[in-house]
XYZ file of C-alpha atoms in Angstrom:
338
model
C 76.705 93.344 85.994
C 76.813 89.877 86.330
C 77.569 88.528 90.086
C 80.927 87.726 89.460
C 81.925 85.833 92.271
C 80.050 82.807 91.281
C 82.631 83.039 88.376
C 85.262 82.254 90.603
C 85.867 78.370 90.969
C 84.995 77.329 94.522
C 86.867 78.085 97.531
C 88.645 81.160 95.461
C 87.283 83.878 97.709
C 91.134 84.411 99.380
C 92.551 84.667 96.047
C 89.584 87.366 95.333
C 90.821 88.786 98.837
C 94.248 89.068 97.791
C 93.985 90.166 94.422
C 92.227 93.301 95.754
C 94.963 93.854 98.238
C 97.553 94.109 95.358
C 95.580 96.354 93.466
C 95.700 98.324 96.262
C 99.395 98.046 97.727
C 101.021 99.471 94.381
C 99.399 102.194 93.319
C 99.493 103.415 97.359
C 103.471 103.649 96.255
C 103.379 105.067 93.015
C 100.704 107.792 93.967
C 102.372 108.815 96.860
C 106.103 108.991 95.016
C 107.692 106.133 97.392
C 105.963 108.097 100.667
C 104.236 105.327 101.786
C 105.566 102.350 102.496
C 103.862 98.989 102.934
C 104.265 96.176 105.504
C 102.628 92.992 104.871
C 102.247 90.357 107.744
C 104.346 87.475 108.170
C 100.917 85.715 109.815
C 97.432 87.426 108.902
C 95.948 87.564 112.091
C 93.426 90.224 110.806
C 95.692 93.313 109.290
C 96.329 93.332 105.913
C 98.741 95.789 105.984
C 101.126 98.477 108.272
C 101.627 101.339 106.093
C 104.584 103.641 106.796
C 103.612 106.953 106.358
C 107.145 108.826 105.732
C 106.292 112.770 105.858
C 105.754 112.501 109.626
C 106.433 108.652 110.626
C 102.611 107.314 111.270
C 101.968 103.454 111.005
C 98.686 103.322 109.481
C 96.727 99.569 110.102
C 94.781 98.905 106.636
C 92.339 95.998 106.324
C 91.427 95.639 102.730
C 87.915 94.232 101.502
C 87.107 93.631 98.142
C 84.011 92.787 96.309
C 83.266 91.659 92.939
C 79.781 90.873 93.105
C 77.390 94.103 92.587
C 73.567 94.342 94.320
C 72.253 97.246 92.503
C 74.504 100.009 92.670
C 76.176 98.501 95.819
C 78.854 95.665 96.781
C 78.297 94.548 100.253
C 81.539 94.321 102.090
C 82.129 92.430 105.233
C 84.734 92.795 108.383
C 84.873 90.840 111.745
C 84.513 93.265 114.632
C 87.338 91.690 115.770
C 89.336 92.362 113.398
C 89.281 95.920 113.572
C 91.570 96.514 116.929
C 92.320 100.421 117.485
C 89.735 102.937 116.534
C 92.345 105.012 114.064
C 92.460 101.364 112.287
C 91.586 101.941 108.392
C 88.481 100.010 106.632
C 89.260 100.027 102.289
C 86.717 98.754 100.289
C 86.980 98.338 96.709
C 85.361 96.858 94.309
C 87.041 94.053 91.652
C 85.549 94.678 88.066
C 87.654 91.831 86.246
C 91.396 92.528 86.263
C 91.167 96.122 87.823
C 89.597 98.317 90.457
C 86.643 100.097 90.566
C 86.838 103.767 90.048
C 86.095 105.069 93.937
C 87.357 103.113 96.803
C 85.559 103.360 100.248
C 87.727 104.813 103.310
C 86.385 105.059 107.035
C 88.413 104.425 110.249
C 87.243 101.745 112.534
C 85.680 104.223 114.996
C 83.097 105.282 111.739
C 82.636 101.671 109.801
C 81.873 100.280 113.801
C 79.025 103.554 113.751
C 77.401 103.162 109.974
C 77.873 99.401 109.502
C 75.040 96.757 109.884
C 75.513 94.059 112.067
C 75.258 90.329 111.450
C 75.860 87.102 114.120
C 78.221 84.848 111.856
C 78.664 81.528 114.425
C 78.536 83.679 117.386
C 81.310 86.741 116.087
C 79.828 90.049 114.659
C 80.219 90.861 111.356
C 79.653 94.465 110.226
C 78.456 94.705 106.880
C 78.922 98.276 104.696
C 76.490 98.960 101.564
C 79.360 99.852 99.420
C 77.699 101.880 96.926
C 80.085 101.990 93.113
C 79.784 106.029 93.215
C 78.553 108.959 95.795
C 74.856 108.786 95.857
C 73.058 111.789 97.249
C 71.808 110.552 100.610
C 74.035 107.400 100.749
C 75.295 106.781 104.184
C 78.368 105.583 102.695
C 78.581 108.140 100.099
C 81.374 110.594 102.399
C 83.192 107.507 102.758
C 83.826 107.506 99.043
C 87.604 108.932 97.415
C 88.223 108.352 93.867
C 90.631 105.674 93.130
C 93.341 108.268 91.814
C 93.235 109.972 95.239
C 94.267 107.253 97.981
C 97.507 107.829 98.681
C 96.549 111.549 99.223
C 93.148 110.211 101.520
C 95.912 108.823 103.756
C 97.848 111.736 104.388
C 100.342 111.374 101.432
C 102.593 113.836 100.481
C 106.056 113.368 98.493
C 108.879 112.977 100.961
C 112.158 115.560 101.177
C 114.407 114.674 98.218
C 117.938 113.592 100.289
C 121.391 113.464 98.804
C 122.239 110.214 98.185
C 125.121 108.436 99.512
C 126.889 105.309 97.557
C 126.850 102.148 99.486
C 129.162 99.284 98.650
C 126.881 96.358 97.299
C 126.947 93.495 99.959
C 128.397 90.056 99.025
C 125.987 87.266 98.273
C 126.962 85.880 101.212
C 126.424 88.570 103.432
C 123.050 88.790 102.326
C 122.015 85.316 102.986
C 124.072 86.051 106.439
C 121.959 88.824 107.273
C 118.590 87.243 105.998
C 119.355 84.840 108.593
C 119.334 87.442 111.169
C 116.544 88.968 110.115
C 114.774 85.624 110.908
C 116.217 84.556 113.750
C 114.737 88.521 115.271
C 111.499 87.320 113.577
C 111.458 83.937 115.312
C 111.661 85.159 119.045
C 109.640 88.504 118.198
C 106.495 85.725 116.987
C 106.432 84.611 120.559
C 105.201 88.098 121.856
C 101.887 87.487 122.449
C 99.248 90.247 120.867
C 101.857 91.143 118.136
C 101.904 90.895 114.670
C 104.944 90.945 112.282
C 105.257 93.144 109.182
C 107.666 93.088 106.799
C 108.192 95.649 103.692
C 107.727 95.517 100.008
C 110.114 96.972 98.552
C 112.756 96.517 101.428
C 113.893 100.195 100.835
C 114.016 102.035 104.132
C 115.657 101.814 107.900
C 112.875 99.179 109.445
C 113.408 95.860 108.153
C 111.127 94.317 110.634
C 107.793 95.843 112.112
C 106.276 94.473 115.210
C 102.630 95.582 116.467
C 100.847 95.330 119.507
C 97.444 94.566 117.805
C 95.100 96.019 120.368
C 96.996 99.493 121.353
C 98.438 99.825 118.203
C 101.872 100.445 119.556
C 103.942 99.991 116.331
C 107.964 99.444 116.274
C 110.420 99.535 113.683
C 113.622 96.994 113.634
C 116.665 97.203 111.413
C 118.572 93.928 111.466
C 122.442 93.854 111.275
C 124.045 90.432 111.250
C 127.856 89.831 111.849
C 129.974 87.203 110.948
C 132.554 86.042 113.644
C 135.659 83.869 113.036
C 135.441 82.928 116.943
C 133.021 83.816 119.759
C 135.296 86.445 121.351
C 136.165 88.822 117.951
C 134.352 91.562 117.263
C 132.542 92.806 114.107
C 132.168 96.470 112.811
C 128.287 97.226 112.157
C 127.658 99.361 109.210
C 124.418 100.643 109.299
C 123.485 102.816 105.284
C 123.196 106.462 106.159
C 121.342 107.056 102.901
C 118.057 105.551 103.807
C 117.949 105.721 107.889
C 115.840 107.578 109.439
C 116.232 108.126 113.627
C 112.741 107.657 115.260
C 111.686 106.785 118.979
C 109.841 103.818 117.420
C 112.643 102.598 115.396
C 115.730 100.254 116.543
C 118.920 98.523 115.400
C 118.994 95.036 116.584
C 122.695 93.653 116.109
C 123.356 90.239 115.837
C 126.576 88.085 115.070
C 126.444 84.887 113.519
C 129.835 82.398 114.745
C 130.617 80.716 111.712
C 132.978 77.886 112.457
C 130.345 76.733 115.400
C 127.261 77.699 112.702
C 125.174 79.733 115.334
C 124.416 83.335 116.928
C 126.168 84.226 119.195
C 124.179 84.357 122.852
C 124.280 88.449 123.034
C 123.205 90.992 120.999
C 122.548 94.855 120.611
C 119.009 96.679 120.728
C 119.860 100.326 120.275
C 117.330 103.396 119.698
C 117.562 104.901 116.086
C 118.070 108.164 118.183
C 121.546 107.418 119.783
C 122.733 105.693 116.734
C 124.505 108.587 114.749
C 126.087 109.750 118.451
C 127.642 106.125 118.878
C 128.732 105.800 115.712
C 132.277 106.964 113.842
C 131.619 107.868 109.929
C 132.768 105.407 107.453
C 131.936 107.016 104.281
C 127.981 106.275 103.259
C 128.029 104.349 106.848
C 127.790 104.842 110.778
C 130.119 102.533 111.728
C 129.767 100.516 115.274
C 132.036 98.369 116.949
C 130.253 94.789 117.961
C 131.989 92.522 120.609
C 129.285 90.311 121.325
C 131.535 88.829 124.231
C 132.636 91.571 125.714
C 136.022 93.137 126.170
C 138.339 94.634 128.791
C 137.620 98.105 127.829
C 134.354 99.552 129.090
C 132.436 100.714 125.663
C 129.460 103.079 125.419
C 127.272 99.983 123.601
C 127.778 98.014 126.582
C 124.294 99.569 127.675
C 122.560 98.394 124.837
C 123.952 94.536 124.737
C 121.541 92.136 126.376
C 120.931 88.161 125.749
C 119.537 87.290 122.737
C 116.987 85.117 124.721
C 115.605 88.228 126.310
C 115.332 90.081 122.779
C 111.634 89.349 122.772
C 110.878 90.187 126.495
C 113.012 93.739 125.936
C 110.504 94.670 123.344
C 107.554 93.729 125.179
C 108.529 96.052 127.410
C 108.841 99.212 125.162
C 105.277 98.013 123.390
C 103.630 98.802 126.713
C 100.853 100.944 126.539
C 102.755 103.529 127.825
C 105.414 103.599 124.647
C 104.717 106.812 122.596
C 102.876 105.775 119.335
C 102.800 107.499 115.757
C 98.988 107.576 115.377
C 96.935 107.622 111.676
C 95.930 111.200 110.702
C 94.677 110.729 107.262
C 94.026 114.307 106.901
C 90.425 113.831 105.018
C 87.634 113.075 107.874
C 86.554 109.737 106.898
């Protein structure tokens, strides 16, 4: 085959980059019957993706190479050591033949590619370099690595998730939407301060976490869902509906309520961070929704979220704390040994 990235007009080698990624991201969905989810970064600062694994809750790190230039029988693909920050991390290499994916895709966690790979001084950072080969060859180093294209979603520990009875939820108004979009980036805003984090968010948006945030070099992963209130003045309070048809309690996933004072055009200075976990015991049931009761200001009465309400300028600093090396993490188990 022709080298085909010499095709490619100059300076194309992203788009290359992020074409393979693509051709990657949906058929990890449609294999897996919607049980993996994908998180894409708000900033690349060396993940490509956080993929939500939902049979048992794993956040699996993916850094996606492609390659559409062959040597032989192999495409060379390249990764910064520094890019590859927990050993459980996953390598994919693929190979770009025109408008589609080669027909095996190479799989190894960073622990292996760091083993196997060669290693090449690029400007004074190490590049590791992996002999892709296009299919197993007896005696190929690379050749385990190999899984057939078809068979990705089940080389990361895919399986289809529980069927759940669904419960009708009451569309949202335009406005609402754009209300809570707001929110979403306003959490997104002080959560890009953390330093060693990066910020995830999913494609589809079709489960509890509407935000990720990971420390990049423990891997501690967390999982936000947004809610954003609308208050007439700063001392009314807001009910909080959060859909019980998609959430899913985990000790790495929180609600983050915010309210947004409309006549003044701001948030409001306080706001909750609540565990997934305590959620459904806080919470009355209003039809599909847990329903929770949101006085940003406070009120006379003592209330069992008054635990959980903290300054909004210390939302960032709160979640530093539970990404401490010490917070439990939902580790990568593939299943196949890479």
């Amino acid at each position: 085959m022709a080298d085909l990235d010499a095709s490619w007009p100059s300076g194309s080698q992203d788009a290359i980059g992020q074409a393979a990624e693509f051709l990657v991201w949906a058929p990890l969905i449609t294999q897996s019957g919607g049980g993996l989810h994908v998180f894409l970064p708000m900033l690349d600062r060396g993940i490509d993706a956080v993929v939500h694994r939902l049979q048992d809750g794993a956040y699996l790190a993916l850094q996606v190479k492609g390659k559409t230039a062959l040597h032989g029988v192999e495409a060379p693909i390249a990764v910064y050591e520094n890019h590859l920050f927990t050993p459980d991390q996953l390598v994919i290499g693929v190979h770009l033949d025109g408008d589609r994916l080669g027909p095996f895709v190479l799989v190894a966690d960073a622990s292996t590619f760091k083993k196997k790979a060669g290693r090449i001084d690029d400007r004074g950072r190490v590049l590791l370099v992996a002999d892709m080969p296009m299919h197993p060859i007896p005696g190929h180093k690379w050749s385990d690595n190999l899984v057939p294209f078809g068979k990705l979603a089940e080389r990361l520990g895919a399986g289809h998730p529980t069927p759940t009875e669904a419960l009708l939820a009451e569309v949202a108004s335009d406005e609402d939407r754009v209300i809570g979009f707001w929110g979403e980036l306003e959490v997104w805003r002080r959560l890009a301060m953390l330093d060693d984090c990066g910020l995830f968010r999913p494609f589809p948006d079709n489960e509890t976490n509407e935000v990720l945030v990971r420390r990049l070099t423990t891997g501690a992963t967390l999982g936000i869902q947004v809610k954003t209130g609308q208050l007439p003045e700063p001392h009314a309070y807001r009910k909080i509906l959060v859909n019980r048809s998609n959430f899913v309690a985990a000790p790495t996933t929180f609600v983050v309520a915010l309210a947004w004072i409309v006549p003044e055009h701001r948030f409001h200075d306080t706001c909750l961070v609540i565990p997934s976990e305590v959620v459904p015991a806080l919470a009355s049931i209003n039809g599909p929704y847990y329903e929770l009761h949101f006085h940003p200001a406070g009120s006379s009465k003592p209330s069992r979220l008054d635990r959980y309400r903290l300054p909004l300028e210390s939302l960032a600093d709160s979640f530093a704390r539970y990404l401490t090396p010490a917070q439990t993490r939902m580790t990568s188990r593939p299943g196949t040994p890479s």
